[in-house]
Amino acid sequence: MLLEVKELDVAYGAAKVLHGVSLAVDDNEMVFIVGRNGAGKTTLLKTTAGFMAPIAGSIAYAGESCGGTPAEAMALKGIRYVFQDKRVFSQLTVRENIELSAYMTPATPTQAVEKVLEIYPRMAQFLESRAGGLSGGQRQLLLLGCALIGEPRLLLIDEPTEGLAAGTIAEVFEVLQSVKGRVSMLIVEQNLDVVRRLADRVYAMKEGHIPREFRSASEFQEPDALEQYL
Amino acid sequence: MISTLAYGLTIGGILYIISIGLTLTFGTMRIVNFAHALVYTVGAYVVMTVTARIWDNFVFAGLVAVAVAVPLSYLIERFVIRRLYGQSIDYAIIATYAVLLVGVDVVKWLWGATPMPLSDPLNGAFVVLGGVELPLYRILVIAVALVVFAALEVFFRRTMVGKIVVAGLENKEAVRSLGINVDRFFTIVFLIGSALAALGGVLYAPITSIHPYMGFQVLLLCFAVVLVGGMGSIRGSFVAAFVLGLVIAVTGRFWGPAAETMVFVVMAAVLIFKPIEA
């Protein structure tokens, strides 16, 4: 397994929000987490990415224990985190956003731009524009493109289709589909249509626990199998 | 009126040079750094001491002052401010104010409490503009402020370090998620800001008298600049500094005692109509 989370407890001060959470992501596997708001999904991703330290349990990445390792060190190990808020660096141009994403990777700025254009060619017309002027969908596609620079091994993506128009959701779906099988992904998502069409496995989260793992498509394709957790 | 405007632009230029460090420190680290005023004060004292005792060359003395300020500010950052990252802003205010108070006492111990003058490095040279004689030194100060602004624009817009800092000002977590140790870059910015504070002290020394408490007065004015310009906004501080410099000069022309008070009236008005976002 590329990522193994075991019996993870995480708290905000005295408030414990994750209770003994365990999950795993294999090489080039696309794993989804579904659950209601407040279930602890974002906390789980942030802890895995190194933005929060667990109070108990373990996180192993590529066979190496790394619970509590800072986010910048986790990124250097090949983990990329795409935040839920779709915030780009609005004062910088799109090209500068891309170059910044490549700064700590082996990719050259030119290769980085090519990578983003490969997954979303229409970004070419915005390269010299301030990223703050992009629409929500364009920002998400830029962030996904930036996350793929430098051949990361694991993407942690928080609600990639949240708040997007139907047409843009289709574009995000295409991007995710195009990289499926080439990189490991752990994705928080509430759009169950997207989940059903892309997932290899699904974890359901509820109140800081993982009550169920759907190990195969046949399990999560059943009517209402996932809906009961939203 | 031309001389009043020139005086206002001079004050604005000095306020900009000093306040840029404060706004960067707040924008990057969310730290309100009162010790900035100590670095400014030390800059003024060092330039005075070097010109009086080592070599009466203002440019050389100014460079020495900036060179002294950088390690001093590094020590403050390393042993005080770095321990306050992520903590309540109140701790930073108390700790850096304590550094300022201790530092001022050290200044008094080294140089005494008596105000001391520094003569015009250009020996009173002036230029005539619109029939009015303007001190050349003040024109030079305005020019230095413009050069600093241009240099910072190039630094923040054209260099990768500058872009990382601009990105970090906006979203520190997102920069960290790219594998970049953003705090290291913020330290560089802190040292640049401190060097500029010392430069502000150097430039203001020939215009004012040098005394241990000179930093307190300018600190309040610089906080007004930072608040009016938008905390963390580099361009905002530039505009605010010159606007407030002109407010001081124009108010002082008509009603001297209210000159600096008017700065805080403007600041209050800005805060009322454009409150700081939490």
XYZ file of C-alpha atoms in Angstrom:
508
model
C 0.000 0.000 0.000
C 1.191 3.504 -0.794
C -0.759 5.144 2.042
C -1.837 3.408 5.223
C -3.698 5.273 7.936
C -4.306 3.290 11.116
C -6.440 4.073 14.165
C -6.032 7.814 13.640
C -7.283 10.206 16.331
C -7.244 13.949 15.606
C -8.533 16.821 17.740
C -9.029 20.561 17.558
C -7.990 21.493 21.090
C -10.196 19.445 23.397
C -12.652 18.520 20.631
C -11.813 15.155 19.129
C -13.005 14.958 15.513
C -11.447 11.741 14.210
C -11.880 8.542 16.202
C -9.715 5.585 15.247
C -9.908 6.171 11.484
C -8.177 3.605 9.279
C -7.894 3.550 5.511
C -5.470 2.685 2.752
C -4.700 3.731 -0.804
C -2.754 1.482 -3.160
C -0.469 2.521 -6.007
C -2.414 4.252 -8.806
C -5.694 3.598 -7.032
C -8.546 6.130 -6.978
C -10.223 6.077 -3.589
C -13.122 8.306 -2.562
C -14.404 9.410 0.817
C -18.078 10.327 1.110
C -19.884 11.730 4.100
C -21.902 14.655 5.425
C -20.461 18.041 6.283
C -18.683 17.819 9.621
C -17.954 14.106 9.278
C -14.200 14.782 9.474
C -13.298 14.286 5.803
C -11.289 17.486 5.396
C -9.588 16.930 8.749
C -8.531 13.488 7.584
C -7.045 14.871 4.359
C -5.328 17.768 6.160
C -3.793 15.405 8.702
C -2.575 13.093 5.951
C -1.088 16.079 4.117
C 0.771 17.209 7.255
C -1.246 20.297 8.148
C -2.399 18.763 11.421
C -0.704 16.365 13.814
C -2.616 13.306 15.018
C -2.948 12.708 18.750
C -2.937 8.938 18.238
C -2.600 6.393 15.467
C -0.222 6.227 12.550
C 0.200 7.375 8.971
C 2.563 5.440 6.739
C 3.429 6.665 3.258
C 5.513 4.536 0.912
C 6.364 2.319 3.872
C 7.640 5.197 5.964
C 5.958 6.438 9.139
C 5.148 10.116 8.717
C 2.375 11.105 11.157
C 2.973 14.721 12.192
C 5.504 15.384 9.429
C 5.092 19.040 8.283
C 3.158 19.703 5.097
C 6.130 21.011 3.146
C 8.084 17.820 3.913
C 5.110 15.659 2.891
C 4.881 17.550 -0.392
C 8.532 16.826 -1.082
C 7.788 13.119 -0.617
C 5.350 13.316 -3.534
C 2.030 14.163 -1.889
C -0.019 17.020 -3.372
C -3.010 18.518 -1.588
C -5.735 20.326 -3.521
C -7.678 22.481 -1.082
C -11.445 22.650 -0.952
C -11.629 26.442 -1.223
C -10.231 26.566 -4.786
C -7.986 29.480 -3.846
C -5.295 30.251 -6.351
C -2.604 32.891 -5.782
C -4.760 35.670 -7.126
C -2.041 38.358 -7.259
C 0.109 36.196 -9.513
C -0.555 35.338 -13.148
C -1.668 31.875 -14.154
C 1.815 31.213 -15.511
C 3.383 32.327 -12.208
C 0.996 30.047 -10.297
C 2.182 27.161 -12.443
C 5.863 28.080 -12.065
C 5.473 28.333 -8.298
C 3.935 24.861 -8.231
C 6.968 23.541 -10.099
C 9.520 25.332 -7.887
C 10.296 22.358 -5.632
C 9.823 19.673 -8.284
C 12.235 18.428 -10.944
C 9.964 19.922 -13.648
C 11.180 23.022 -15.487
C 8.765 25.975 -15.791
C 8.213 25.092 -19.456
C 7.453 21.459 -18.635
C 5.112 22.611 -15.874
C 3.123 24.850 -18.224
C 2.968 22.036 -20.768
C 1.628 19.684 -18.100
C -1.219 22.029 -17.220
C -2.048 22.678 -20.874
C -1.991 18.943 -21.519
C -4.904 18.394 -19.161
C -6.682 21.689 -19.905
C -5.554 23.228 -23.231
C -7.910 26.214 -22.916
C -5.787 27.525 -20.037
C -3.334 28.750 -22.692
C -5.363 31.907 -23.258
C -5.189 32.835 -19.566
C -1.471 32.219 -18.937
C -0.567 35.902 -18.659
C -3.777 36.886 -16.821
C -4.072 37.364 -13.094
C -5.244 34.065 -11.604
C -7.689 36.022 -9.436
C -9.735 36.715 -12.568
C -10.407 33.032 -13.311
C -13.838 31.522 -12.748
C -14.321 28.905 -10.030
C -14.143 26.094 -12.546
C -11.021 27.446 -14.232
C -9.382 27.801 -10.813
C -10.155 24.192 -9.979
C -8.727 23.010 -13.288
C -5.624 25.138 -12.733
C -5.192 23.702 -9.230
C -5.605 20.142 -10.502
C -3.093 20.822 -13.266
C -0.614 22.342 -10.821
C -1.018 19.363 -8.493
C 0.056 17.040 -11.290
C 3.334 18.867 -11.963
C 6.463 16.909 -11.070
C 4.858 13.469 -11.207
C 3.450 13.249 -7.650
C 2.656 9.809 -6.263
C -0.433 10.716 -4.246
C -3.066 13.419 -4.747
C -5.310 14.433 -1.863
C -8.244 16.314 -3.383
C -10.928 17.970 -1.276
C -14.363 18.301 -2.923
C -13.185 18.977 -6.495
C -16.677 19.551 -7.939
C -18.238 21.480 -5.064
C -20.017 24.643 -6.179
C -19.257 24.132 -9.874
C -21.671 24.353 -12.800
C -22.638 21.139 -14.561
C -20.439 21.865 -17.572
C -17.409 22.509 -15.389
C -18.066 19.379 -13.354
C -17.854 17.462 -16.620
C -14.466 19.075 -17.343
C -13.142 18.235 -13.871
C -14.472 14.705 -14.310
C -12.580 14.376 -17.599
C -9.353 15.527 -15.976
C -9.721 13.058 -13.113
C -10.601 10.309 -15.546
C -7.594 11.124 -17.721
C -5.150 10.632 -14.827
C -6.926 7.651 -13.289
C -4.526 4.732 -13.076
C -1.457 6.971 -13.426
C -1.358 8.388 -9.901
C -2.855 7.456 -6.531
C -5.727 9.635 -5.425
C -7.709 10.064 -2.218
C -10.668 12.292 -2.999
C -13.363 13.744 -0.778
C -16.500 14.101 -2.890
C -20.229 14.526 -2.356
C -21.238 14.227 -6.006
C -22.163 10.560 -5.989
C -22.471 10.365 -9.773
C -18.801 11.330 -10.057
C -17.892 8.882 -7.291
C -19.726 5.953 -8.889
C -18.184 6.572 -12.312
C -14.585 6.964 -11.128
C -13.997 5.166 -7.847
C -11.987 2.000 -7.356
C -13.012 1.917 -3.701
C -15.074 4.159 -1.422
C -14.949 4.885 2.296
C -18.024 6.284 4.029
C -17.362 8.692 6.901
C -19.742 9.609 9.674
C -19.071 11.634 12.819
C -15.329 11.063 12.747
C -15.541 7.327 12.088
C -15.375 5.168 8.978
C -18.395 2.901 9.417
C -18.052 1.214 6.052
C -15.654 0.494 3.235
C -17.022 -0.312 -0.217
C -14.382 -2.601 -1.655
C -15.768 -3.022 -5.155
C -17.917 -1.249 -7.717
C -20.681 -3.762 -7.205
C -20.981 -2.656 -3.569
C -21.146 1.105 -4.119
C -23.265 0.854 -7.279
C -26.155 -0.578 -5.246
C -29.087 1.833 -4.938
C -28.831 4.022 -1.800
C -25.581 2.350 -0.760
C -23.756 5.709 -0.641
C -26.741 8.041 -0.266
C -27.373 6.959 3.314
C -24.083 8.591 4.340
C -24.954 12.026 2.902
C 2.881 75.739 -0.772
C 5.528 74.028 -2.931
C 7.841 73.731 0.050
C 4.981 72.330 2.126
C 4.276 69.673 -0.478
C 7.977 68.844 -0.757
C 8.161 68.491 3.029
C 5.083 66.243 2.967
C 6.574 64.040 0.272
C 9.837 63.826 2.249
C 8.001 62.710 5.381
C 5.929 60.347 3.230
C 9.050 58.832 1.716
C 10.602 58.183 5.109
C 7.334 56.779 6.508
C 7.110 54.446 3.510
C 10.648 53.164 3.913
C 10.102 52.459 7.606
C 6.565 51.111 7.410
C 7.229 48.608 4.626
C 8.933 46.347 7.179
C 5.965 46.572 9.520
C 3.437 45.749 6.830
C 5.491 42.820 5.526
C 6.004 41.432 9.012
C 2.306 41.628 9.712
C 1.304 40.344 6.296
C 3.635 37.367 6.311
C 3.894 36.438 9.946
C 0.820 38.063 11.519
C 3.216 39.668 13.978
C 2.909 43.280 15.164
C 6.564 44.138 15.657
C 7.199 47.086 17.981
C 10.922 46.275 17.945
C 10.958 47.716 14.426
C 11.193 51.169 16.048
C 14.369 50.107 17.848
C 16.034 49.152 14.560
C 15.079 52.559 13.162
C 16.544 54.297 16.212
C 19.765 52.291 16.046
C 20.079 53.199 12.370
C 19.980 56.907 13.241
C 22.478 56.565 16.101
C 24.929 54.474 14.090
C 24.967 56.922 11.168
C 25.604 59.766 13.598
C 28.389 57.879 15.385
C 30.158 56.732 12.240
C 30.130 60.195 10.644
C 31.415 61.748 13.894
C 34.084 59.225 14.830
C 35.110 57.057 11.878
C 34.568 58.732 8.520
C 32.477 61.768 7.802
C 30.864 60.221 4.772
C 27.084 59.953 4.971
C 26.694 57.177 2.394
C 29.357 55.027 4.056
C 27.846 55.669 7.484
C 24.387 54.802 6.171
C 25.631 51.495 4.789
C 27.295 50.704 8.115
C 24.022 51.516 9.913
C 22.064 49.149 7.678
C 24.760 46.479 8.102
C 24.491 46.784 11.887
C 20.692 46.644 11.799
C 20.450 43.367 9.886
C 22.194 41.128 12.484
C 20.413 43.007 15.279
C 17.033 42.332 13.683
C 18.044 38.719 12.993
C 18.677 38.231 16.701
C 15.275 39.738 17.509
C 13.596 37.484 14.942
C 15.520 34.371 15.968
C 15.119 34.621 19.732
C 11.847 36.525 20.190
C 9.596 36.693 17.132
C 10.152 33.155 15.822
C 8.805 31.794 19.094
C 5.577 33.749 18.587
C 4.543 32.451 15.150
C 0.988 31.173 15.289
C 0.471 32.542 18.790
C -2.011 35.227 19.805
C -1.077 38.621 18.375
C -1.121 40.002 21.949
C 2.017 38.030 22.839
C 3.908 39.553 19.936
C 2.867 43.065 20.939
C 3.976 42.538 24.540
C 7.228 40.756 23.664
C 8.362 43.151 20.941
C 7.376 46.177 23.028
C 9.551 44.745 25.796
C 12.428 44.440 23.311
C 11.866 48.077 22.330
C 11.927 49.261 25.969
C 15.066 47.279 26.793
C 16.687 48.453 23.575
C 15.924 52.092 24.283
C 17.582 51.734 27.693
C 20.651 50.226 26.022
C 20.686 53.176 23.592
C 20.546 55.580 26.558
C 23.376 53.671 28.224
C 25.527 53.820 25.095
C 24.778 57.311 23.812
C 22.994 59.134 26.646
C 19.496 60.642 26.677
C 20.359 64.093 25.337
C 18.956 64.791 21.850
C 21.719 65.160 19.281
C 21.641 66.782 15.850
C 23.155 65.536 12.610
C 24.013 68.156 10.029
C 22.646 68.122 6.496
C 24.956 65.747 4.566
C 24.588 67.985 1.498
C 25.646 71.059 3.498
C 22.369 72.881 2.960
C 22.428 72.625 -0.825
C 19.111 73.499 -2.391
C 17.287 73.513 -5.694
C 14.899 76.186 -6.894
C 11.499 74.966 -7.982
C 8.757 77.435 -8.957
C 10.757 80.216 -7.390
C 10.989 78.349 -4.076
C 14.229 77.061 -2.555
C 13.917 73.401 -1.613
C 16.604 71.534 0.369
C 18.305 69.122 -2.001
C 18.554 66.520 0.765
C 14.779 66.298 1.010
C 14.475 65.832 -2.734
C 17.059 63.079 -2.396
C 15.010 61.378 0.316
C 11.953 61.375 -1.962
C 14.077 59.904 -4.750
C 15.416 57.171 -2.444
C 11.842 56.265 -1.452
C 10.888 55.964 -5.123
C 13.949 53.801 -5.805
C 13.076 51.570 -2.828
C 9.512 51.258 -4.133
C 10.752 50.354 -7.622
C 13.267 47.864 -6.216
C 10.600 46.197 -4.084
C 8.245 46.050 -7.068
C 10.931 44.263 -9.080
C 11.724 41.989 -6.139
C 8.120 40.993 -5.507
C 6.979 40.848 -9.140
C 10.027 39.474 -10.945
C 11.985 37.218 -8.572
C 10.875 33.774 -7.475
C 11.614 34.626 -3.826
C 9.381 37.682 -4.141
C 6.610 35.673 -5.782
C 6.783 33.067 -3.022
C 6.375 35.828 -0.454
C 3.450 37.386 -2.364
C 1.829 33.949 -2.557
C 2.564 33.332 1.124
C 0.970 36.625 2.075
C -2.212 35.414 0.413
C -2.285 31.757 1.404
C 0.546 30.374 3.499
C -0.881 26.849 3.709
C -1.139 26.582 -0.064
C 2.529 27.557 -0.430
C 3.514 24.961 2.159
C 1.539 22.342 0.227
C 3.934 22.931 -2.690
C 6.863 21.773 -0.558
C 8.124 25.294 0.093
C 9.326 26.187 3.597
C 7.660 29.560 3.509
C 8.906 30.670 6.940
C 12.471 30.723 5.591
C 11.397 33.190 2.936
C 9.474 35.240 5.481
C 12.706 35.562 7.486
C 14.389 37.039 4.417
C 11.539 39.518 4.111
C 11.820 40.383 7.807
C 15.497 41.208 7.353
C 14.776 43.317 4.269
C 12.115 45.210 6.216
C 14.497 45.755 9.117
C 17.240 47.003 6.812
C 14.748 49.493 5.424
C 13.793 50.608 8.951
C 17.453 51.341 9.612
C 17.624 53.183 6.292
C 14.627 55.236 7.424
C 16.499 56.146 10.599
C 19.551 57.082 8.549
C 17.547 59.310 6.198
C 15.509 60.973 8.937
C 18.492 61.654 11.208
C 19.580 64.887 9.445
C 15.997 66.200 9.445
C 15.156 65.603 13.091
C 17.067 65.392 16.361
C 18.390 61.988 17.365
C 17.200 60.778 20.759
C 16.452 57.415 22.380
C 12.668 57.782 22.104
C 12.554 58.847 18.456
C 11.267 55.420 17.485
C 8.072 55.681 19.540
C 6.803 58.703 17.625
C 7.537 57.315 14.202
C 6.175 53.898 15.167
C 2.673 55.288 15.701
C 2.789 57.118 12.380
C 3.988 53.968 10.629
C 1.180 51.906 12.133
C -1.211 54.496 10.742
C 0.418 54.006 7.321
C 0.086 50.232 7.581
C -3.565 50.432 8.658
C -4.553 52.992 6.027
C -2.637 51.161 3.305
C -4.119 47.791 4.187
C -2.156 45.454 6.444
C 0.190 43.396 4.288
C -0.316 45.547 1.184
C 3.003 46.717 -0.246
C 1.535 49.143 -2.773
C -1.086 50.310 -0.287
C 1.634 51.318 2.158
C 3.360 53.321 -0.569
C 0.243 55.340 -1.351
C -0.750 55.698 2.318
C 2.714 56.885 3.374
C 2.793 59.718 0.863
C -0.839 60.678 1.501
C -0.258 60.808 5.256
C 3.032 62.653 4.760
C 1.132 65.300 2.833
C -1.580 65.351 5.521
C 1.099 66.097 8.133
C 2.702 68.827 6.035
C -0.466 70.566 4.885
C -2.104 70.427 8.332
C 1.109 71.659 9.903
C 1.192 74.621 7.558
C -2.182 75.843 8.766
C -2.325 74.484 12.326
C 0.968 73.106 13.581
C -0.180 71.343 16.764
C -2.719 69.251 14.823
C -0.282 68.005 12.170
C 0.247 64.474 13.490
C -3.177 64.251 15.102
C -4.745 64.613 11.661
C -2.954 61.408 10.610
C -4.955 59.480 13.170
C -8.167 61.246 12.154
C -7.553 59.971 8.611
C -6.740 56.527 10.006
C -9.967 56.475 12.037
C -11.969 57.516 8.977
C -10.406 54.733 6.919
C -11.155 52.171 9.622
C -14.757 53.352 9.844
C -15.407 53.176 6.114
C -13.122 50.234 5.343
C -12.781 48.081 8.469
C -9.975 45.522 8.717
C -11.190 42.033 7.936
C -10.619 39.584 10.785
